[in-house]
Amino acid sequence: MRNYIFALTIFILSLQSLMGQGVPYQIFDSKGKAISFEKMAKESKKADLVFFGELHNNSLAHWLQLQVFKSLSEENDRLVFASEFFERDDQLLIDEWMAGKITDKNFETEAKLWNNYLTDYKPLMLFAKENQIPFIASNVPRRYASLVSRGGIETLDSLSDEAKAYFATLPVAIDMTLPGYEAMRGMMHGAPGNSDYMIQAQALKDATMGESLFESLKQGKQIYHVNGSYHSKEGEGILWYVKRSFPDKKIINIHTVEQDQLDSLDESNASGGDFIIVLPKDSHKSY
């Protein structure tokens, strides 16, 4: 708790310092036009599915995603929250915690928490719990992604039916030529390991997160999904899998980047999403 309070204090002081210099972020639409947070929030309310592609360690990004969450929840009884930061096999624990059956301590001891959960993700979970907004743990258990990264997607075939319930339905369609996956291959050039297997592991994560949302989409729910920006960048990753099964659903893709300057959008970031949130490179990091 002491570490949480300290990190929160540092973030608030950093935010106040940046606010003294003006708004500490800038939002652009897909045409590169600067817009307000209110404009982005208004458009997001019209979507069936809103992705927030985050920078995992940027505290300002996490604060903004909480504000988007609050905006979407206004007079909205069909909202569902989902995220990468919990894996599918933690769903029972999450359901029990949100129903008040187990304490924070029990939950946080037994669940697989990311190292910045308390500072960056717990506020989102508390908001969902306090407002009775259902939560979907969408990510594949890391042991299965690790298995694929070492032996390829075919290694999943030998697992039990119980294990297969925790990841996307086999066989998983994978387009290795998608620009995001090709870029991933380029970044791995010269690194140890099989690049095809690493891409297949990434695709398993994307496919599992996408499929985790299918039932709620069939029920007509509006979904707010938080994930690392690479999983939704330029409409690929998770979005590629959702669009295959739900081509008519309206999707808003919010993408976050860091830049040295906020007053214009770097060309390299322009195609990241429907809305691109530009954060200063010196904004507070939680790790």
PDB file of C-alpha atoms in Angstrom:
ATOM      1  CA  MET A   1       0.000   0.000   0.000  1.00  0.00           C
ATOM      2  CA  ARG A   2       2.867   2.365   0.823  1.00  0.00           C
ATOM      3  CA  ASN A   3       4.353   1.832  -2.652  1.00  0.00           C
ATOM      4  CA  TYR A   4       0.939   2.438  -4.219  1.00  0.00           C
ATOM      5  CA  ILE A   5       0.470   5.752  -2.365  1.00  0.00           C
ATOM      6  CA  PHE A   6       4.006   6.856  -3.242  1.00  0.00           C
ATOM      7  CA  ALA A   7       3.548   6.078  -6.948  1.00  0.00           C
ATOM      8  CA  LEU A   8       0.156   7.786  -7.000  1.00  0.00           C
ATOM      9  CA  THR A   9       1.605  10.895  -5.320  1.00  0.00           C
ATOM     10  CA  ILE A  10       4.433  11.090  -7.867  1.00  0.00           C
ATOM     11  CA  PHE A  11       1.933  10.737 -10.715  1.00  0.00           C
ATOM     12  CA  ILE A  12      -0.319  13.504  -9.356  1.00  0.00           C
ATOM     13  CA  LEU A  13       2.633  15.845  -8.907  1.00  0.00           C
ATOM     14  CA  SER A  14       3.827  15.071 -12.433  1.00  0.00           C
ATOM     15  CA  LEU A  15       0.351  15.665 -13.815  1.00  0.00           C
ATOM     16  CA  GLN A  16       0.049  18.967 -11.964  1.00  0.00           C
ATOM     17  CA  SER A  17       3.429  20.046 -13.339  1.00  0.00           C
ATOM     18  CA  LEU A  18       2.389  19.199 -16.884  1.00  0.00           C
ATOM     19  CA  MET A  19      -0.985  20.885 -16.402  1.00  0.00           C
ATOM     20  CA  GLY A  20       0.855  24.030 -15.460  1.00  0.00           C
ATOM     21  CA  GLN A  21       2.261  23.969 -18.988  1.00  0.00           C
ATOM     22  CA  GLY A  22      -1.173  23.350 -20.553  1.00  0.00           C
ATOM     23  CA  VAL A  23      -3.124  20.170 -21.289  1.00  0.00           C
ATOM     24  CA  PRO A  24      -0.606  17.316 -20.883  1.00  0.00           C
ATOM     25  CA  TYR A  25      -1.781  15.423 -23.990  1.00  0.00           C
ATOM     26  CA  GLN A  26      -3.263  16.008 -27.419  1.00  0.00           C
ATOM     27  CA  ILE A  27      -5.787  13.908 -29.314  1.00  0.00           C
ATOM     28  CA  PHE A  28      -5.892  13.678 -33.112  1.00  0.00           C
ATOM     29  CA  ASP A  29      -8.410  12.056 -35.412  1.00  0.00           C
ATOM     30  CA  SER A  30      -7.396   9.758 -38.265  1.00  0.00           C
ATOM     31  CA  LYS A  31      -6.983  12.765 -40.575  1.00  0.00           C
ATOM     32  CA  GLY A  32      -4.444  14.369 -38.243  1.00  0.00           C
ATOM     33  CA  LYS A  33      -6.827  17.050 -36.933  1.00  0.00           C
ATOM     34  CA  ALA A  34      -6.487  17.981 -33.273  1.00  0.00           C
ATOM     35  CA  ILE A  35      -9.720  17.309 -31.377  1.00  0.00           C
ATOM     36  CA  SER A  36     -10.957  17.439 -27.792  1.00  0.00           C
ATOM     37  CA  PHE A  37     -11.360  14.563 -25.369  1.00  0.00           C
ATOM     38  CA  GLU A  38     -15.098  15.298 -25.382  1.00  0.00           C
ATOM     39  CA  LYS A  39     -15.257  14.803 -29.154  1.00  0.00           C
ATOM     40  CA  MET A  40     -13.480  11.453 -28.916  1.00  0.00           C
ATOM     41  CA  ALA A  41     -15.718  10.351 -26.039  1.00  0.00           C
ATOM     42  CA  LYS A  42     -18.882  11.348 -27.910  1.00  0.00           C
ATOM     43  CA  GLU A  43     -17.875   9.334 -30.974  1.00  0.00           C
ATOM     44  CA  SER A  44     -16.856   6.367 -28.841  1.00  0.00           C
ATOM     45  CA  LYS A  45     -20.326   6.177 -27.294  1.00  0.00           C
ATOM     46  CA  LYS A  46     -21.731   5.372 -30.753  1.00  0.00           C
ATOM     47  CA  ALA A  47     -19.550   2.279 -31.190  1.00  0.00           C
ATOM     48  CA  ASP A  48     -20.320  -1.357 -30.469  1.00  0.00           C
ATOM     49  CA  LEU A  49     -16.725  -1.955 -29.472  1.00  0.00           C
ATOM     50  CA  VAL A  50     -14.128   0.527 -28.233  1.00  0.00           C
ATOM     51  CA  PHE A  51     -10.477  -0.465 -28.082  1.00  0.00           C
ATOM     52  CA  PHE A  52      -8.011   1.530 -26.008  1.00  0.00           C
ATOM     53  CA  GLY A  53      -4.511   0.626 -27.163  1.00  0.00           C
ATOM     54  CA  GLU A  54      -2.350   1.617 -24.224  1.00  0.00           C
ATOM     55  CA  LEU A  55       1.301   2.047 -23.383  1.00  0.00           C
ATOM     56  CA  HIS A  56       1.536  -0.348 -20.447  1.00  0.00           C
ATOM     57  CA  ASN A  57       3.791   1.786 -18.243  1.00  0.00           C
ATOM     58  CA  ASN A  58       2.445   5.276 -18.988  1.00  0.00           C
ATOM     59  CA  SER A  59       0.426   6.516 -16.009  1.00  0.00           C
ATOM     60  CA  LEU A  60      -1.172   9.332 -17.983  1.00  0.00           C
ATOM     61  CA  ALA A  61      -2.482   6.835 -20.549  1.00  0.00           C
ATOM     62  CA  HIS A  62      -4.059   4.807 -17.749  1.00  0.00           C
ATOM     63  CA  TRP A  63      -5.708   7.900 -16.291  1.00  0.00           C
ATOM     64  CA  LEU A  64      -7.138   8.739 -19.719  1.00  0.00           C
ATOM     65  CA  GLN A  65      -8.468   5.230 -20.256  1.00  0.00           C
ATOM     66  CA  LEU A  66     -10.284   5.513 -16.932  1.00  0.00           C
ATOM     67  CA  GLN A  67     -11.866   8.768 -18.127  1.00  0.00           C
ATOM     68  CA  VAL A  68     -13.010   7.037 -21.328  1.00  0.00           C
ATOM     69  CA  PHE A  69     -14.463   4.243 -19.195  1.00  0.00           C
ATOM     70  CA  LYS A  70     -16.381   6.721 -17.050  1.00  0.00           C
ATOM     71  CA  SER A  71     -17.725   8.479 -20.120  1.00  0.00           C
ATOM     72  CA  LEU A  72     -18.904   5.236 -21.745  1.00  0.00           C
ATOM     73  CA  SER A  73     -20.656   4.160 -18.547  1.00  0.00           C
ATOM     74  CA  GLU A  74     -22.947   7.200 -18.396  1.00  0.00           C
ATOM     75  CA  GLU A  75     -26.576   6.043 -18.660  1.00  0.00           C
ATOM     76  CA  ASN A  76     -25.390   2.815 -20.228  1.00  0.00           C
ATOM     77  CA  ASP A  77     -26.676  -0.505 -18.923  1.00  0.00           C
ATOM     78  CA  ARG A  78     -25.192  -2.622 -21.733  1.00  0.00           C
ATOM     79  CA  LEU A  79     -21.510  -1.805 -21.157  1.00  0.00           C
ATOM     80  CA  VAL A  80     -19.012  -4.628 -20.644  1.00  0.00           C
ATOM     81  CA  PHE A  81     -15.377  -4.063 -19.687  1.00  0.00           C
ATOM     82  CA  ALA A  82     -12.685  -6.427 -20.963  1.00  0.00           C
ATOM     83  CA  SER A  83      -8.932  -6.430 -20.965  1.00  0.00           C
ATOM     84  CA  GLU A  84      -5.639  -8.080 -21.757  1.00  0.00           C
ATOM     85  CA  PHE A  85      -4.274  -7.553 -18.255  1.00  0.00           C
ATOM     86  CA  PHE A  86      -6.131 -10.610 -16.932  1.00  0.00           C
ATOM     87  CA  GLU A  87      -5.965 -14.070 -18.459  1.00  0.00           C
ATOM     88  CA  ARG A  88      -8.966 -16.306 -19.045  1.00  0.00           C
ATOM     89  CA  ASP A  89      -8.142 -18.712 -16.233  1.00  0.00           C
ATOM     90  CA  ASP A  90      -8.482 -15.888 -13.678  1.00  0.00           C
ATOM     91  CA  GLN A  91     -12.136 -15.270 -14.612  1.00  0.00           C
ATOM     92  CA  LEU A  92     -13.597 -17.195 -11.683  1.00  0.00           C
ATOM     93  CA  LEU A  93     -11.490 -15.250  -9.180  1.00  0.00           C
ATOM     94  CA  ILE A  94     -12.529 -11.988 -10.814  1.00  0.00           C
ATOM     95  CA  ASP A  95     -16.225 -12.915 -10.723  1.00  0.00           C
ATOM     96  CA  GLU A  96     -15.984 -13.864  -7.050  1.00  0.00           C
ATOM     97  CA  TRP A  97     -14.176 -10.628  -6.186  1.00  0.00           C
ATOM     98  CA  MET A  98     -16.624  -8.452  -8.116  1.00  0.00           C
ATOM     99  CA  ALA A  99     -19.530 -10.207  -6.373  1.00  0.00           C
ATOM    100  CA  GLY A 100     -17.981  -9.486  -2.977  1.00  0.00           C
ATOM    101  CA  LYS A 101     -17.392 -13.157  -2.226  1.00  0.00           C
ATOM    102  CA  ILE A 102     -13.662 -12.771  -1.647  1.00  0.00           C
ATOM    103  CA  THR A 103     -11.584  -9.889  -0.283  1.00  0.00           C
ATOM    104  CA  ASP A 104      -9.127  -7.675  -2.126  1.00  0.00           C
ATOM    105  CA  LYS A 105      -6.312  -9.443  -0.299  1.00  0.00           C
ATOM    106  CA  ASN A 106      -7.476 -12.919  -1.326  1.00  0.00           C
ATOM    107  CA  PHE A 107      -8.011 -11.805  -4.904  1.00  0.00           C
ATOM    108  CA  GLU A 108      -4.694 -10.004  -5.255  1.00  0.00           C
ATOM    109  CA  THR A 109      -2.807 -12.915  -3.681  1.00  0.00           C
ATOM    110  CA  GLU A 110      -4.271 -15.574  -5.945  1.00  0.00           C
ATOM    111  CA  ALA A 111      -4.750 -13.774  -9.290  1.00  0.00           C
ATOM    112  CA  LYS A 112      -1.898 -13.306 -11.753  1.00  0.00           C
ATOM    113  CA  LEU A 113      -1.406  -9.548 -11.393  1.00  0.00           C
ATOM    114  CA  TRP A 114       0.756  -7.429 -13.643  1.00  0.00           C
ATOM    115  CA  ASN A 115       3.457  -5.588 -11.686  1.00  0.00           C
ATOM    116  CA  ASN A 116       1.675  -2.241 -12.067  1.00  0.00           C
ATOM    117  CA  TYR A 117      -1.809  -3.552 -11.291  1.00  0.00           C
ATOM    118  CA  LEU A 118      -2.256  -1.562  -8.078  1.00  0.00           C
ATOM    119  CA  THR A 119      -1.281   1.777  -9.602  1.00  0.00           C
ATOM    120  CA  ASP A 120      -2.594   1.481 -13.158  1.00  0.00           C
ATOM    121  CA  TYR A 121      -5.293  -1.188 -13.428  1.00  0.00           C
ATOM    122  CA  LYS A 122      -6.949  -1.478 -10.046  1.00  0.00           C
ATOM    123  CA  PRO A 123      -8.712   1.912 -10.471  1.00  0.00           C
ATOM    124  CA  LEU A 124     -10.370   0.506 -13.618  1.00  0.00           C
ATOM    125  CA  MET A 125     -11.400  -2.685 -11.842  1.00  0.00           C
ATOM    126  CA  LEU A 126     -12.752  -0.791  -8.835  1.00  0.00           C
ATOM    127  CA  PHE A 127     -14.814   1.427 -11.119  1.00  0.00           C
ATOM    128  CA  ALA A 128     -16.248  -1.654 -12.829  1.00  0.00           C
ATOM    129  CA  LYS A 129     -16.998  -3.300  -9.482  1.00  0.00           C
ATOM    130  CA  GLU A 130     -18.558  -0.219  -7.916  1.00  0.00           C
ATOM    131  CA  ASN A 131     -20.785   0.315 -10.952  1.00  0.00           C
ATOM    132  CA  GLN A 132     -21.617  -3.375 -11.477  1.00  0.00           C
ATOM    133  CA  ILE A 133     -20.110  -3.432 -14.968  1.00  0.00           C
ATOM    134  CA  PRO A 134     -19.258  -7.018 -16.033  1.00  0.00           C
ATOM    135  CA  PHE A 135     -15.611  -7.782 -16.735  1.00  0.00           C
ATOM    136  CA  ILE A 136     -14.116 -10.244 -19.232  1.00  0.00           C
ATOM    137  CA  ALA A 137     -10.585 -11.547 -18.747  1.00  0.00           C
ATOM    138  CA  SER A 138      -9.713 -11.839 -22.432  1.00  0.00           C
ATOM    139  CA  ASN A 139      -6.057 -12.840 -22.632  1.00  0.00           C
ATOM    140  CA  VAL A 140      -4.672 -16.299 -23.249  1.00  0.00           C
ATOM    141  CA  PRO A 141      -2.842 -17.848 -20.270  1.00  0.00           C
ATOM    142  CA  ARG A 142       0.818 -17.071 -20.865  1.00  0.00           C
ATOM    143  CA  ARG A 143       1.849 -20.723 -20.593  1.00  0.00           C
ATOM    144  CA  TYR A 144       0.018 -21.483 -23.835  1.00  0.00           C
ATOM    145  CA  ALA A 145       1.487 -18.495 -25.683  1.00  0.00           C
ATOM    146  CA  SER A 146       4.901 -19.638 -24.434  1.00  0.00           C
ATOM    147  CA  LEU A 147       4.233 -23.151 -25.695  1.00  0.00           C
ATOM    148  CA  VAL A 148       3.429 -21.824 -29.165  1.00  0.00           C
ATOM    149  CA  SER A 149       6.484 -19.540 -29.201  1.00  0.00           C
ATOM    150  CA  ARG A 150       8.672 -22.619 -28.659  1.00  0.00           C
ATOM    151  CA  GLY A 151       6.940 -25.177 -30.870  1.00  0.00           C
ATOM    152  CA  GLY A 152       4.412 -23.497 -33.129  1.00  0.00           C
ATOM    153  CA  ILE A 153       0.631 -23.298 -33.173  1.00  0.00           C
ATOM    154  CA  GLU A 154       0.263 -27.058 -33.823  1.00  0.00           C
ATOM    155  CA  THR A 155       1.488 -27.795 -30.276  1.00  0.00           C
ATOM    156  CA  LEU A 156      -1.942 -26.744 -28.981  1.00  0.00           C
ATOM    157  CA  ASP A 157      -3.607 -29.717 -30.687  1.00  0.00           C
ATOM    158  CA  SER A 158      -2.250 -32.163 -28.106  1.00  0.00           C
ATOM    159  CA  LEU A 159      -3.701 -30.311 -25.106  1.00  0.00           C
ATOM    160  CA  SER A 160      -6.795 -31.442 -23.196  1.00  0.00           C
ATOM    161  CA  ASP A 161     -10.285 -30.132 -23.874  1.00  0.00           C
ATOM    162  CA  GLU A 162     -10.118 -28.358 -20.515  1.00  0.00           C
ATOM    163  CA  ALA A 163      -6.983 -26.499 -21.580  1.00  0.00           C
ATOM    164  CA  LYS A 164      -8.470 -25.633 -24.980  1.00  0.00           C
ATOM    165  CA  ALA A 165     -11.275 -23.722 -23.249  1.00  0.00           C
ATOM    166  CA  TYR A 166      -8.734 -21.051 -22.331  1.00  0.00           C
ATOM    167  CA  PHE A 167      -7.729 -20.004 -25.843  1.00  0.00           C
ATOM    168  CA  ALA A 168      -9.254 -19.343 -29.259  1.00  0.00           C
ATOM    169  CA  THR A 169     -10.990 -22.205 -31.036  1.00  0.00           C
ATOM    170  CA  LEU A 170      -8.654 -24.381 -33.071  1.00  0.00           C
ATOM    171  CA  PRO A 171      -7.596 -24.199 -35.803  1.00  0.00           C
ATOM    172  CA  VAL A 172      -6.608 -20.547 -35.375  1.00  0.00           C
ATOM    173  CA  ALA A 173      -6.550 -18.611 -38.641  1.00  0.00           C
ATOM    174  CA  ILE A 174      -3.283 -16.676 -38.916  1.00  0.00           C
ATOM    175  CA  ASP A 175      -2.314 -14.278 -41.703  1.00  0.00           C
ATOM    176  CA  MET A 176       1.462 -14.106 -41.391  1.00  0.00           C
ATOM    177  CA  THR A 177       1.566 -11.367 -44.060  1.00  0.00           C
ATOM    178  CA  LEU A 178      -0.274  -8.749 -42.004  1.00  0.00           C
ATOM    179  CA  PRO A 179       1.947  -5.639 -41.784  1.00  0.00           C
ATOM    180  CA  GLY A 180       2.018  -5.741 -37.983  1.00  0.00           C
ATOM    181  CA  TYR A 181       3.243  -9.329 -37.948  1.00  0.00           C
ATOM    182  CA  GLU A 182       5.745  -8.604 -40.721  1.00  0.00           C
ATOM    183  CA  ALA A 183       7.067  -5.684 -38.680  1.00  0.00           C
ATOM    184  CA  MET A 184       7.359  -7.996 -35.696  1.00  0.00           C
ATOM    185  CA  ARG A 185       9.466 -10.349 -37.804  1.00  0.00           C
ATOM    186  CA  GLY A 186      11.693  -7.452 -38.774  1.00  0.00           C
ATOM    187  CA  MET A 187      12.185  -6.439 -35.142  1.00  0.00           C
ATOM    188  CA  MET A 188      13.228 -10.004 -34.328  1.00  0.00           C
ATOM    189  CA  HIS A 189      15.883 -10.166 -37.050  1.00  0.00           C
ATOM    190  CA  GLY A 190      18.956 -11.813 -35.595  1.00  0.00           C
ATOM    191  CA  ALA A 191      17.255 -12.613 -32.284  1.00  0.00           C
ATOM    192  CA  PRO A 192      17.211 -16.195 -30.968  1.00  0.00           C
ATOM    193  CA  GLY A 193      14.140 -18.336 -31.556  1.00  0.00           C
ATOM    194  CA  ASN A 194      11.846 -19.093 -34.485  1.00  0.00           C
ATOM    195  CA  SER A 195      10.231 -15.901 -35.804  1.00  0.00           C
ATOM    196  CA  ASP A 196       7.250 -17.787 -37.250  1.00  0.00           C
ATOM    197  CA  TYR A 197       6.528 -19.337 -33.862  1.00  0.00           C
ATOM    198  CA  MET A 198       6.779 -15.947 -32.133  1.00  0.00           C
ATOM    199  CA  ILE A 199       4.313 -14.437 -34.585  1.00  0.00           C
ATOM    200  CA  GLN A 200       1.973 -17.395 -34.088  1.00  0.00           C
ATOM    201  CA  ALA A 201       2.123 -16.821 -30.316  1.00  0.00           C
ATOM    202  CA  GLN A 202       1.219 -13.160 -30.875  1.00  0.00           C
ATOM    203  CA  ALA A 203      -1.633 -14.205 -33.152  1.00  0.00           C
ATOM    204  CA  LEU A 204      -2.890 -16.652 -30.498  1.00  0.00           C
ATOM    205  CA  LYS A 205      -3.119 -13.747 -28.051  1.00  0.00           C
ATOM    206  CA  ASP A 206      -4.940 -11.589 -30.612  1.00  0.00           C
ATOM    207  CA  ALA A 207      -7.329 -14.380 -31.600  1.00  0.00           C
ATOM    208  CA  THR A 208      -8.104 -15.288 -27.987  1.00  0.00           C
ATOM    209  CA  MET A 209      -8.764 -11.699 -26.976  1.00  0.00           C
ATOM    210  CA  GLY A 210     -11.017 -11.243 -29.989  1.00  0.00           C
ATOM    211  CA  GLU A 211     -12.974 -14.454 -29.453  1.00  0.00           C
ATOM    212  CA  SER A 212     -13.406 -13.620 -25.763  1.00  0.00           C
ATOM    213  CA  LEU A 213     -15.662 -10.756 -26.862  1.00  0.00           C
ATOM    214  CA  PHE A 214     -17.839 -12.678 -29.304  1.00  0.00           C
ATOM    215  CA  GLU A 215     -20.577 -13.763 -26.905  1.00  0.00           C
ATOM    216  CA  SER A 216     -21.110 -10.237 -25.562  1.00  0.00           C
ATOM    217  CA  LEU A 217     -21.209  -8.867 -29.114  1.00  0.00           C
ATOM    218  CA  LYS A 218     -23.861 -11.441 -30.024  1.00  0.00           C
ATOM    219  CA  GLN A 219     -25.892 -10.235 -27.030  1.00  0.00           C
ATOM    220  CA  GLY A 220     -25.782  -6.636 -28.268  1.00  0.00           C
ATOM    221  CA  LYS A 221     -23.496  -5.390 -25.529  1.00  0.00           C
ATOM    222  CA  GLN A 222     -21.138  -2.467 -25.908  1.00  0.00           C
ATOM    223  CA  ILE A 223     -17.586  -3.526 -25.085  1.00  0.00           C
ATOM    224  CA  TYR A 224     -14.689  -1.428 -23.828  1.00  0.00           C
ATOM    225  CA  HIS A 225     -11.446  -3.368 -24.304  1.00  0.00           C
ATOM    226  CA  VAL A 226      -8.075  -2.261 -22.895  1.00  0.00           C
ATOM    227  CA  ASN A 227      -4.950  -3.766 -24.420  1.00  0.00           C
ATOM    228  CA  GLY A 228      -1.394  -2.969 -25.396  1.00  0.00           C
ATOM    229  CA  SER A 229      -1.335  -0.664 -28.408  1.00  0.00           C
ATOM    230  CA  TYR A 230       0.402  -3.205 -30.642  1.00  0.00           C
ATOM    231  CA  HIS A 231      -2.583  -5.562 -30.349  1.00  0.00           C
ATOM    232  CA  SER A 232      -4.898  -3.060 -32.061  1.00  0.00           C
ATOM    233  CA  LYS A 233      -2.538  -0.758 -33.984  1.00  0.00           C
ATOM    234  CA  GLU A 234      -3.779   0.222 -37.455  1.00  0.00           C
ATOM    235  CA  GLY A 235      -6.853  -1.981 -37.106  1.00  0.00           C
ATOM    236  CA  GLU A 236      -4.901  -5.221 -37.043  1.00  0.00           C
ATOM    237  CA  GLY A 237      -4.308  -7.711 -34.227  1.00  0.00           C
ATOM    238  CA  ILE A 238      -7.469  -8.254 -32.197  1.00  0.00           C
ATOM    239  CA  LEU A 239      -9.526  -6.135 -34.585  1.00  0.00           C
ATOM    240  CA  TRP A 240      -8.632  -8.393 -37.518  1.00  0.00           C
ATOM    241  CA  TYR A 241     -10.204 -11.339 -35.692  1.00  0.00           C
ATOM    242  CA  VAL A 242     -13.292  -9.426 -34.566  1.00  0.00           C
ATOM    243  CA  LYS A 243     -13.951  -8.086 -38.068  1.00  0.00           C
ATOM    244  CA  ARG A 244     -13.799 -11.592 -39.539  1.00  0.00           C
ATOM    245  CA  SER A 245     -16.800 -12.665 -37.451  1.00  0.00           C
ATOM    246  CA  PHE A 246     -18.582  -9.311 -36.970  1.00  0.00           C
ATOM    247  CA  PRO A 247     -17.931  -7.221 -40.090  1.00  0.00           C
ATOM    248  CA  ASP A 248     -20.921  -4.949 -39.441  1.00  0.00           C
ATOM    249  CA  LYS A 249     -20.074  -3.948 -35.881  1.00  0.00           C
ATOM    250  CA  LYS A 250     -18.938  -0.346 -35.408  1.00  0.00           C
ATOM    251  CA  ILE A 251     -15.472  -0.241 -33.888  1.00  0.00           C
ATOM    252  CA  ILE A 252     -13.586   2.741 -32.481  1.00  0.00           C
ATOM    253  CA  ASN A 253      -9.857   2.210 -32.121  1.00  0.00           C
ATOM    254  CA  ILE A 254      -8.042   4.551 -29.712  1.00  0.00           C
ATOM    255  CA  HIS A 255      -4.264   4.412 -30.076  1.00  0.00           C
ATOM    256  CA  THR A 256      -1.670   5.981 -27.768  1.00  0.00           C
ATOM    257  CA  VAL A 257       1.825   7.148 -28.650  1.00  0.00           C
ATOM    258  CA  GLU A 258       4.594   9.244 -27.106  1.00  0.00           C
ATOM    259  CA  GLN A 259       6.202  12.174 -28.895  1.00  0.00           C
ATOM    260  CA  ASP A 260       8.654  14.951 -28.087  1.00  0.00           C
ATOM    261  CA  GLN A 261       6.038  17.531 -29.115  1.00  0.00           C
ATOM    262  CA  LEU A 262       2.248  17.529 -28.807  1.00  0.00           C
ATOM    263  CA  ASP A 263       1.100  20.181 -31.265  1.00  0.00           C
ATOM    264  CA  SER A 264       1.295  17.984 -34.370  1.00  0.00           C
ATOM    265  CA  LEU A 265       1.072  14.297 -35.128  1.00  0.00           C
ATOM    266  CA  ASP A 266       4.187  12.574 -36.432  1.00  0.00           C
ATOM    267  CA  GLU A 267       3.532  10.981 -39.805  1.00  0.00           C
ATOM    268  CA  SER A 268       4.705   7.615 -38.490  1.00  0.00           C
ATOM    269  CA  ASN A 269       1.856   7.645 -35.926  1.00  0.00           C
ATOM    270  CA  ALA A 270      -0.907   8.934 -38.193  1.00  0.00           C
ATOM    271  CA  SER A 271      -2.448   5.571 -39.102  1.00  0.00           C
ATOM    272  CA  GLY A 272      -2.456   4.114 -35.590  1.00  0.00           C
ATOM    273  CA  GLY A 273      -6.191   4.324 -34.952  1.00  0.00           C
ATOM    274  CA  ASP A 274      -9.418   6.267 -35.363  1.00  0.00           C
ATOM    275  CA  PHE A 275      -8.123   8.497 -32.577  1.00  0.00           C
ATOM    276  CA  ILE A 276      -4.488   8.916 -31.609  1.00  0.00           C
ATOM    277  CA  ILE A 277      -3.650  10.183 -28.132  1.00  0.00           C
ATOM    278  CA  VAL A 278      -0.225  11.816 -28.077  1.00  0.00           C
ATOM    279  CA  LEU A 279       1.510  11.818 -24.705  1.00  0.00           C
ATOM    280  CA  PRO A 280       4.753  13.577 -23.791  1.00  0.00           C
ATOM    281  CA  LYS A 281       7.806  11.336 -23.689  1.00  0.00           C
ATOM    282  CA  ASP A 282       8.632  12.624 -20.209  1.00  0.00           C
ATOM    283  CA  SER A 283       5.203  11.762 -18.740  1.00  0.00           C
ATOM    284  CA  HIS A 284       5.316   9.629 -15.589  1.00  0.00           C
ATOM    285  CA  LYS A 285       6.093   5.929 -15.977  1.00  0.00           C
ATOM    286  CA  SER A 286       4.924   3.393 -13.429  1.00  0.00           C
ATOM    287  CA  TYR A 287       7.895   1.124 -14.118  1.00  0.00           C
TER     288      TYR A 287
END
